[in-house]
Short mmCIF file of C-alpha atoms and ligand atoms in Angstrom, two decimals:
data_model
loop_
_atom_site.label_atom_id
_atom_site.label_comp_id
_atom_site.label_asym_id
_atom_site.label_seq_id
_atom_site.Cartn_x
_atom_site.Cartn_y
_atom_site.Cartn_z
CA UNK A 29 -136.05 49.04 -157.32
CA UNK A 30 -134.98 51.05 -160.36
CA UNK A 31 -131.70 52.52 -159.10
CA UNK A 32 -128.57 52.09 -161.18
CA UNK A 33 -126.56 48.92 -160.55
CA UNK A 34 -123.58 49.76 -162.75
CA UNK A 35 -120.79 51.55 -160.89
CA UNK A 36 -119.31 54.90 -161.83
CA UNK A 37 -116.09 56.44 -160.43
CA UNK A 38 -118.14 58.76 -158.18
CA UNK A 39 -119.15 55.66 -156.18
CA UNK A 40 -115.49 55.46 -155.02
CA UNK A 41 -115.13 51.70 -155.35
CA UNK A 42 -111.53 50.50 -155.02
CA UNK A 43 -109.66 47.19 -155.19
CA UNK A 44 -106.22 46.10 -154.02
CA UNK A 45 -103.68 44.89 -156.57
CA UNK A 46 -103.65 41.58 -154.67
CA UNK A 47 -107.39 40.94 -154.95
CA UNK A 48 -109.02 40.33 -158.37
CA UNK A 49 -105.75 39.01 -159.75
CA UNK A 50 -105.16 36.66 -156.82
CA UNK A 51 -103.83 33.50 -158.49
CA UNK A 52 -105.70 31.20 -156.10
CA UNK A 53 -102.76 29.91 -154.09
CA UNK A 54 -103.77 28.65 -150.63
CA UNK A 55 -102.00 26.73 -147.84
CA UNK A 56 -103.03 23.43 -149.44
CA UNK A 57 -102.59 24.13 -153.12
CA UNK A 58 -100.72 26.07 -155.73
CA UNK A 59 -101.96 28.82 -158.05
CA UNK A 60 -104.95 27.89 -160.18
CA UNK A 61 -104.73 30.77 -162.67
CA UNK A 62 -102.10 33.14 -164.06
CA UNK A 63 -101.58 36.52 -162.37
CA UNK A 64 -102.85 39.73 -164.01
CA UNK A 65 -100.19 42.34 -164.83
CA UNK A 66 -100.45 45.68 -163.03
CA UNK A 67 -101.26 47.55 -166.25
CA UNK A 68 -104.03 45.09 -167.23
CA UNK A 69 -105.37 45.23 -163.70
CA UNK A 70 -105.69 49.02 -163.69
CA UNK A 71 -107.22 49.05 -167.20
CA UNK A 72 -109.65 46.37 -166.11
CA UNK A 73 -110.68 48.46 -163.11
CA UNK A 74 -111.36 51.45 -165.34
CA UNK A 75 -113.44 49.26 -167.67
CA UNK A 76 -115.72 48.04 -164.88
CA UNK A 77 -116.29 51.53 -163.44
CA UNK A 78 -114.08 51.25 -160.35
CA UNK A 79 -112.42 54.41 -159.06
CA UNK A 80 -109.37 53.47 -157.05
CA UNK A 81 -106.54 51.00 -156.63
CA UNK A 82 -104.42 50.14 -153.61
CA UNK A 83 -101.14 48.26 -153.35
CA UNK A 84 -98.47 46.73 -151.14
CA UNK A 85 -94.92 47.81 -151.96
CA UNK A 86 -94.16 44.26 -153.14
CA UNK A 87 -97.26 44.07 -155.39
CA UNK A 88 -95.97 47.00 -157.39
CA UNK A 89 -92.19 46.87 -157.25
CA UNK A 90 -90.19 43.63 -157.28
CA UNK A 91 -88.85 42.86 -153.80
CA UNK A 92 -85.06 43.14 -153.67
CA UNK A 93 -84.73 44.37 -157.27
CA UNK A 94 -82.27 47.21 -158.05
CA UNK A 95 -83.64 50.73 -157.50
CA UNK A 96 -83.67 51.44 -161.25
CA UNK A 97 -85.95 48.47 -161.88
CA UNK A 98 -88.27 49.42 -159.03
CA UNK A 99 -88.40 52.99 -160.34
CA UNK A 100 -89.35 51.70 -163.82
CA UNK A 101 -92.18 49.60 -162.32
CA UNK A 102 -93.43 52.60 -160.34
CA UNK A 103 -93.28 54.88 -163.38
CA UNK A 104 -95.20 52.33 -165.46
CA UNK A 105 -97.90 52.29 -162.76
CA UNK A 106 -98.10 56.10 -162.75
CA UNK A 107 -98.45 56.07 -166.53
CA UNK A 108 -101.39 53.65 -166.51
CA UNK A 109 -103.07 55.63 -163.69
CA UNK A 110 -102.74 58.78 -165.82
CA UNK A 111 -104.08 57.00 -168.91
CA UNK A 112 -107.11 55.55 -167.18
CA UNK A 113 -107.91 58.18 -164.52
CA UNK A 114 -107.88 55.48 -161.84
CA UNK A 115 -106.80 56.95 -158.50
CA UNK A 116 -104.26 55.45 -156.09
CA UNK A 117 -106.47 55.44 -153.02
CA UNK A 118 -104.35 53.59 -150.45
CA UNK A 119 -100.91 52.11 -149.93
CA UNK A 120 -99.57 49.54 -147.48
CA UNK A 121 -96.42 47.56 -146.70
CA UNK A 122 -95.99 43.85 -147.09
CA UNK A 123 -94.63 42.96 -143.64
CA UNK A 124 -95.83 39.34 -143.73
CA UNK A 125 -94.63 37.41 -146.80
CA UNK A 126 -90.85 37.27 -146.53
CA UNK A 127 -89.57 34.57 -144.13
CA UNK A 128 -87.67 37.18 -142.12
CA UNK A 129 -91.05 38.36 -140.76
CA UNK A 130 -91.88 34.92 -139.32
CA UNK A 131 -91.62 36.22 -135.73
CA UNK A 132 -93.30 39.56 -136.46
CA UNK A 133 -92.34 42.88 -138.04
CA UNK A 134 -92.72 45.82 -135.62
CA UNK A 135 -92.98 43.27 -132.79
CA UNK A 136 -90.38 40.68 -133.84
CA UNK A 137 -88.16 39.69 -130.95
CA UNK A 138 -85.20 40.45 -133.24
CA UNK A 139 -84.39 44.17 -133.09
CA UNK A 140 -82.79 44.09 -136.56
CA UNK A 141 -86.02 42.73 -138.06
CA UNK A 142 -87.96 45.51 -136.30
CA UNK A 143 -85.61 48.18 -137.65
CA UNK A 144 -85.82 46.68 -141.16
CA UNK A 145 -89.64 46.61 -140.99
CA UNK A 146 -89.75 50.32 -140.16
CA UNK A 147 -87.24 51.11 -142.90
CA UNK A 148 -89.33 49.13 -145.45
CA UNK A 149 -92.42 51.05 -144.37
CA UNK A 150 -90.75 54.48 -144.56
CA UNK A 151 -89.56 53.68 -148.09
CA UNK A 152 -93.08 52.85 -149.20
CA UNK A 153 -94.59 55.87 -147.44
CA UNK A 154 -92.42 57.95 -149.80
CA UNK A 155 -93.97 56.04 -152.72
CA UNK A 156 -97.47 56.56 -151.30
CA UNK A 157 -96.80 60.31 -151.05
CA UNK A 158 -95.52 60.40 -154.61
CA UNK A 159 -98.70 58.67 -155.82
CA UNK A 160 -100.93 60.94 -153.75
CA UNK A 161 -102.42 58.10 -151.67
CA UNK A 162 -104.09 59.76 -148.64
CA UNK A 163 -104.32 56.60 -146.52
CA UNK A 164 -101.59 54.23 -145.41
CA UNK A 165 -102.88 50.89 -144.09
CA UNK A 166 -101.06 48.77 -141.52
CA UNK A 167 -102.21 45.18 -141.23
CA UNK A 168 -100.08 43.46 -138.62
CA UNK A 169 -100.46 39.98 -140.05
CA UNK A 170 -97.34 38.60 -138.38
CA UNK A 171 -97.58 40.68 -135.21
CA UNK A 172 -98.49 37.93 -132.79
CA UNK A 173 -97.53 34.57 -131.36
CA UNK A 174 -98.10 30.87 -131.41
CA UNK A 175 -96.27 30.38 -128.12
CA UNK A 176 -97.62 32.95 -125.66
CA UNK A 177 -94.47 32.46 -123.58
CA UNK A 178 -92.31 33.81 -126.40
CA UNK A 179 -93.19 37.50 -126.02
CA UNK A 180 -94.01 39.72 -123.09
CA UNK A 181 -97.21 41.30 -124.48
CA UNK A 182 -96.42 44.62 -122.78
CA UNK A 183 -93.03 44.74 -124.52
CA UNK A 184 -94.69 43.90 -127.84
CA UNK A 185 -97.24 46.69 -127.41
CA UNK A 186 -94.46 49.11 -126.42
CA UNK A 187 -92.62 48.24 -129.63
CA UNK A 188 -95.86 48.52 -131.69
CA UNK A 189 -96.49 51.98 -130.24
CA UNK A 190 -92.87 52.98 -130.78
CA UNK A 191 -93.14 52.03 -134.47
CA UNK A 192 -96.44 53.88 -134.94
CA UNK A 193 -95.13 57.01 -133.21
CA UNK A 194 -92.01 56.90 -135.39
CA UNK A 195 -94.04 56.56 -138.60
CA UNK A 196 -96.30 59.45 -137.57
CA UNK A 197 -93.23 61.56 -136.76
CA UNK A 198 -91.86 60.85 -140.25
CA UNK A 199 -95.10 61.80 -142.03
CA UNK A 200 -95.34 65.00 -139.99
CA UNK A 201 -91.73 65.94 -140.65
CA UNK A 202 -92.16 65.33 -144.37
CA UNK A 203 -95.50 67.19 -144.33
CA UNK A 204 -97.12 64.34 -146.24
CA UNK A 205 -100.89 64.44 -146.53
CA UNK A 206 -101.24 60.87 -145.20
CA UNK A 207 -103.20 59.27 -142.37
CA UNK A 208 -102.65 55.77 -141.05
CA UNK A 209 -105.38 53.13 -140.84
CA UNK A 210 -104.69 50.06 -138.70
CA UNK A 211 -106.38 46.79 -139.67
CA UNK A 212 -107.28 44.38 -136.86
CA UNK A 213 -107.52 40.62 -137.24
CA UNK A 214 -107.86 38.04 -134.46
CA UNK A 215 -105.61 35.28 -135.86
CA UNK A 216 -104.22 33.87 -139.13
CA UNK A 217 -101.50 33.68 -140.08
CA UNK A 218 -100.41 33.86 -136.40
CA UNK A 219 -102.08 31.75 -133.73
CA UNK A 220 -102.98 34.96 -131.89
CA UNK A 221 -102.55 38.45 -133.25
CA UNK A 222 -101.83 41.61 -131.25
CA UNK A 223 -104.63 44.20 -131.70
CA UNK A 224 -107.13 41.47 -132.63
CA UNK A 225 -110.33 43.52 -132.97
CA UNK A 226 -111.68 46.99 -133.73
CA UNK A 227 -112.09 47.58 -130.00
CA UNK A 228 -108.54 46.61 -129.04
CA UNK A 229 -107.16 48.75 -131.85
CA UNK A 230 -109.16 51.88 -130.98
CA UNK A 231 -108.01 51.62 -127.37
CA UNK A 232 -104.39 51.22 -128.55
CA UNK A 233 -104.64 54.26 -130.85
CA UNK A 234 -105.56 56.40 -127.83
CA UNK A 235 -102.11 55.62 -126.34
CA UNK A 236 -100.22 56.97 -129.38
CA UNK A 237 -98.38 60.26 -129.56
CA UNK A 238 -100.45 61.51 -132.52
CA UNK A 239 -103.78 59.70 -132.18
CA UNK A 240 -105.46 61.97 -134.74
CA UNK A 241 -103.14 60.67 -137.45
CA UNK A 242 -104.21 57.07 -136.85
CA UNK A 243 -107.58 55.42 -137.40
CA UNK A 244 -108.95 52.10 -138.52
CA UNK A 245 -109.27 49.94 -141.59
CA UNK A 246 -111.72 47.31 -140.34
CA UNK A 247 -112.49 44.26 -142.50
CA UNK A 248 -115.79 42.36 -142.62
CA UNK A 249 -114.06 38.96 -142.61
CA UNK A 250 -111.81 39.71 -139.66
CA UNK A 251 -114.44 40.81 -137.12
CA UNK A 252 -116.69 37.99 -138.31
CA UNK A 253 -113.89 35.46 -137.69
CA UNK A 254 -113.82 36.74 -134.10
CA UNK A 255 -117.57 36.13 -133.83
CA UNK A 256 -118.22 39.87 -133.50
CA UNK A 257 -120.73 42.09 -135.25
CA UNK A 258 -118.93 44.07 -137.94
CA UNK A 259 -121.87 46.47 -138.04
CA UNK A 260 -121.51 47.35 -134.35
CA UNK A 261 -117.72 47.67 -134.64
CA UNK A 262 -117.92 50.01 -137.62
CA UNK A 263 -120.69 52.00 -135.94
CA UNK A 264 -118.49 52.60 -132.91
CA UNK A 265 -115.50 53.47 -135.11
CA UNK A 266 -117.68 56.05 -136.88
CA UNK A 267 -118.89 57.40 -133.55
CA UNK A 268 -115.27 57.80 -132.42
CA UNK A 269 -114.36 59.36 -135.81
CA UNK A 270 -111.89 56.56 -136.44
CA UNK A 271 -113.19 55.03 -139.67
CA UNK A 272 -110.38 56.09 -142.02
CA UNK A 273 -110.79 53.25 -144.56
CA UNK A 274 -112.79 50.01 -144.89
CA UNK A 275 -112.14 46.52 -146.29
CA UNK A 276 -115.35 45.05 -147.67
CA UNK A 277 -115.68 41.35 -148.34
CA UNK A 278 -117.66 38.48 -146.85
CA UNK A 279 -117.09 35.57 -144.51
CA UNK A 280 -118.79 32.62 -142.88
CA UNK A 281 -118.49 32.78 -139.12
CA UNK A 282 -115.95 30.51 -137.41
CA UNK A 283 -113.85 29.83 -140.51
CA UNK A 284 -110.40 30.77 -141.78
CA UNK A 285 -110.17 34.18 -143.47
CA UNK A 286 -112.26 33.60 -146.58
CA UNK A 287 -112.17 37.07 -148.24
CA UNK A 288 -115.33 36.23 -150.19
CA UNK A 289 -117.13 38.47 -152.69
CA UNK A 290 -118.91 41.29 -150.87
CA UNK A 291 -122.55 40.41 -150.29
CA UNK A 292 -122.13 36.71 -150.98
CA UNK A 293 -122.79 35.44 -147.43
CA UNK A 294 -124.17 37.65 -144.66
CA UNK A 295 -126.72 39.51 -146.72
CA UNK A 296 -128.68 40.95 -143.77
CA UNK A 297 -125.48 42.12 -142.05
CA UNK A 298 -124.32 43.57 -145.36
CA UNK A 299 -127.61 45.43 -145.79
CA UNK A 300 -127.26 46.97 -142.33
CA UNK A 301 -123.60 47.82 -143.00
CA UNK A 302 -124.30 49.54 -146.32
CA UNK A 303 -127.19 51.47 -144.75
CA UNK A 304 -124.86 52.55 -141.94
CA UNK A 305 -122.13 53.71 -144.33
CA UNK A 306 -124.52 55.44 -146.73
CA UNK A 307 -126.18 57.36 -143.89
CA UNK A 308 -122.82 58.34 -142.33
CA UNK A 309 -120.25 61.04 -143.02
CA UNK A 310 -117.74 58.43 -144.27
CA UNK A 311 -116.60 59.50 -147.72
CA UNK A 312 -113.48 57.37 -148.14
CA UNK A 313 -113.07 54.49 -150.56
CA UNK A 314 -115.40 51.52 -150.55
CA UNK A 315 -112.42 49.18 -150.81
CA UNK A 316 -112.90 45.52 -151.64
CA UNK A 317 -110.32 43.23 -150.06
CA UNK A 318 -111.70 40.03 -151.49
CA UNK A 319 -110.69 37.43 -154.01
CA UNK A 320 -112.47 35.28 -156.60
CA UNK A 321 -113.26 31.68 -155.76
CA UNK A 322 -110.22 29.51 -156.33
CA UNK A 323 -112.03 27.60 -159.08
CA UNK A 324 -112.78 30.76 -161.08
CA UNK A 325 -111.02 31.29 -164.41
CA UNK A 326 -110.54 33.90 -167.13
CA UNK A 327 -113.10 36.69 -167.22
CA UNK A 328 -114.83 35.11 -164.23
CA UNK A 329 -112.50 37.08 -161.98
CA UNK A 330 -113.97 40.30 -163.38
CA UNK A 331 -117.49 38.94 -162.79
CA UNK A 332 -116.41 38.62 -159.16
CA UNK A 333 -115.29 42.26 -159.08
CA UNK A 334 -118.49 43.49 -160.75
CA UNK A 335 -120.49 41.43 -158.27
CA UNK A 336 -118.93 43.19 -155.25
CA UNK A 337 -119.94 46.60 -156.59
CA UNK A 338 -123.33 45.54 -157.95
CA UNK A 339 -124.39 44.12 -154.60
CA UNK A 340 -123.18 47.22 -152.76
CA UNK A 341 -125.19 49.48 -155.09
CA UNK A 342 -128.25 47.23 -154.81
CA UNK A 343 -128.08 47.27 -151.02
CA UNK A 344 -127.61 51.05 -151.00
CA UNK A 345 -130.78 51.39 -153.09
CA UNK A 346 -132.64 49.00 -150.77
CA UNK A 347 -131.44 51.01 -147.77
CA UNK A 348 -132.83 54.23 -149.27
CA UNK A 349 -136.17 52.54 -149.94
CA UNK A 350 -136.22 51.15 -146.41
CA UNK A 351 -135.61 54.57 -144.88
CA UNK A 352 -138.35 56.14 -147.00
CA UNK A 353 -140.95 53.45 -146.32
CA UNK A 354 -143.78 54.89 -144.17
CA UNK A 355 -144.29 51.45 -142.57
CA UNK A 356 -140.67 51.57 -141.44
CA UNK A 357 -141.20 55.01 -139.95
CA UNK A 358 -144.19 53.66 -138.01
CA UNK A 359 -142.26 50.59 -136.89
CA UNK A 360 -139.35 52.72 -135.70
CA UNK A 361 -141.77 54.87 -133.73
CA UNK A 362 -143.32 51.73 -132.18
CA UNK A 363 -139.82 50.57 -131.21
CA UNK A 364 -139.14 54.01 -129.67
CA UNK A 365 -136.04 54.21 -131.83
CA UNK A 366 -136.11 58.04 -132.13
CA UNK A 367 -136.36 58.32 -128.33
CA UNK A 368 -132.86 56.89 -127.95
CA UNK A 369 -131.58 60.11 -129.52
CA UNK A 370 -133.08 62.15 -126.68
CA UNK A 371 -130.73 62.99 -123.80
CA UNK A 372 -131.43 61.01 -120.59
CA UNK A 373 -130.39 63.21 -117.68
CA UNK A 374 -128.25 65.90 -119.30
CA UNK A 375 -125.00 67.09 -117.79
CA UNK A 376 -124.46 66.45 -114.10
CA UNK A 377 -125.77 69.09 -111.72
CA UNK A 378 -127.10 69.01 -108.19
CA UNK A 379 -130.42 70.33 -109.48
CA UNK A 380 -130.66 67.52 -112.04
CA UNK A 381 -130.03 65.00 -109.27
CA UNK A 382 -132.79 66.57 -107.15
CA UNK A 383 -135.22 66.44 -110.04
CA UNK A 384 -134.32 62.82 -110.87
CA UNK A 385 -134.59 61.66 -107.27
CA UNK A 386 -138.08 63.12 -106.92
CA UNK A 387 -139.41 61.41 -110.02
CA UNK A 388 -141.90 58.54 -109.58
CA UNK A 389 -141.51 55.68 -112.08
CA UNK A 390 -144.34 53.31 -112.97
CA UNK A 391 -142.07 50.27 -112.94
CA UNK A 392 -144.89 47.82 -113.72
CA UNK A 393 -146.00 49.84 -116.75
CA UNK A 394 -142.40 50.11 -118.02
CA UNK A 395 -141.97 46.36 -117.69
CA UNK A 396 -145.26 45.70 -119.44
CA UNK A 397 -144.56 47.59 -122.65
CA UNK A 398 -143.26 45.99 -125.85
CA UNK A 399 -140.86 47.34 -128.44
CA UNK A 400 -142.39 45.81 -131.57
CA UNK A 401 -139.01 44.69 -132.91
CA UNK A 402 -140.51 41.71 -134.73
CA UNK A 403 -142.43 43.93 -137.14
CA UNK A 404 -139.45 46.21 -137.64
CA UNK A 405 -137.06 43.37 -138.35
CA UNK A 406 -139.52 41.67 -140.72
CA UNK A 407 -139.58 44.92 -142.70
CA UNK A 408 -135.79 44.60 -143.06
CA UNK A 409 -136.20 41.06 -144.36
CA UNK A 410 -139.11 41.97 -146.64
CA UNK A 411 -137.08 44.79 -148.14
CA UNK A 412 -134.06 42.57 -148.77
CA UNK A 413 -136.28 39.88 -150.30
CA UNK A 414 -138.17 42.48 -152.34
CA UNK A 415 -141.62 41.47 -151.09
C1 LIG B 21 -103.74 40.57 -146.85
C2 LIG B 21 -104.72 40.62 -145.72
C3 LIG B 21 -105.62 41.78 -145.81
C4 LIG B 21 -104.94 43.10 -145.68
C5 LIG B 21 -103.99 43.38 -146.77
C6 LIG B 21 -103.22 44.61 -146.42
S1 LIG B 21 -103.03 42.07 -147.23
O1 LIG B 21 -104.36 40.10 -148.01
O2 LIG B 21 -105.46 39.41 -145.70
O3 LIG B 21 -106.68 41.71 -144.92
O4 LIG B 21 -105.92 44.10 -145.79
O5 LIG B 21 -101.95 44.34 -145.94
MN1 LIG B 22 -109.19 39.05 -144.90
MN1 LIG B 23 -107.95 43.46 -145.40
#
């Protein structure tokens, strides 16, 4: 493997302002390291060859500060983006941190909270437009319940849809070049979250007034927490042209949201995911929503960031080698993989029914064949292990 492992901006790697500089606070312990200032963060990204940065309104501009102060913080961000050439690739709203969101944001039982949440989002959509961010993420961290009796789920989904339709209406009216990407998660911080998986969220998007303006921002950790295959979820999102953004990180199954360095845990799943993305039409950011281990310190947090990108590039190179390997081509043929791309019966017609009904199938022979998946899968493992 002699491909390059050092990232360049053309790779479109991006990080959120809340990621590399995460101070290590968790529900059981306080910060373990000082935060990184926005300017140092953006300069650091440029130094390691990253391309983009994303932010929550409250990461960038002090919550509740006077407008003049918020404007100064925004202008300072724009200045460092100009200096470094780092792109603002995505924006999002913090609708989870402040105690007022404890019962939800767009789905809080309190109508005032719901109206405030939409106002907060509209304000930051203006900022996103000013910064040229093409994607606006919505992670409904607090949209859910502990007590299922506390919300009629149909009312909650009505209110969620109402908020999304309103936001889309605003972006259309303002003629902003922005699409929304909804981020599913099954639980945490709520006991149960509305729109818990990729599948639920895609079905919900179909009910919206402007479904083309809304897609997905799936995250490795979140589908894995739900015990689902992230690969299959992303593949279906791509098939439905709904992959608008992606949050890459890693996760052990059945745990709290770990947001681990990309490629640090499920290496086979990560290989398949990178191969899927690299062979797809997706050309959005490869966005890392991960954080350094809580016991990391100093420049170690930048080692974490480099590691995310290095592993992605390594897996992309492995995926190319895999696809070019003649043994893989033979194994795919033995598995009849190309045959799945051949239409089965075509469009419905009476003639096609006649033809199908006359066909004789050798059921015993069909049951007796094998699909040689063991050889194929071992080639995946051999490639990852480099043997
Ligand atoms: C938060 C969450 C992430 C979301 C971010 C966007 S914030 O860190 O855990 O998965 O992508 O709101
Ligand atoms: Mn996460
Ligand atoms: Mn995320």
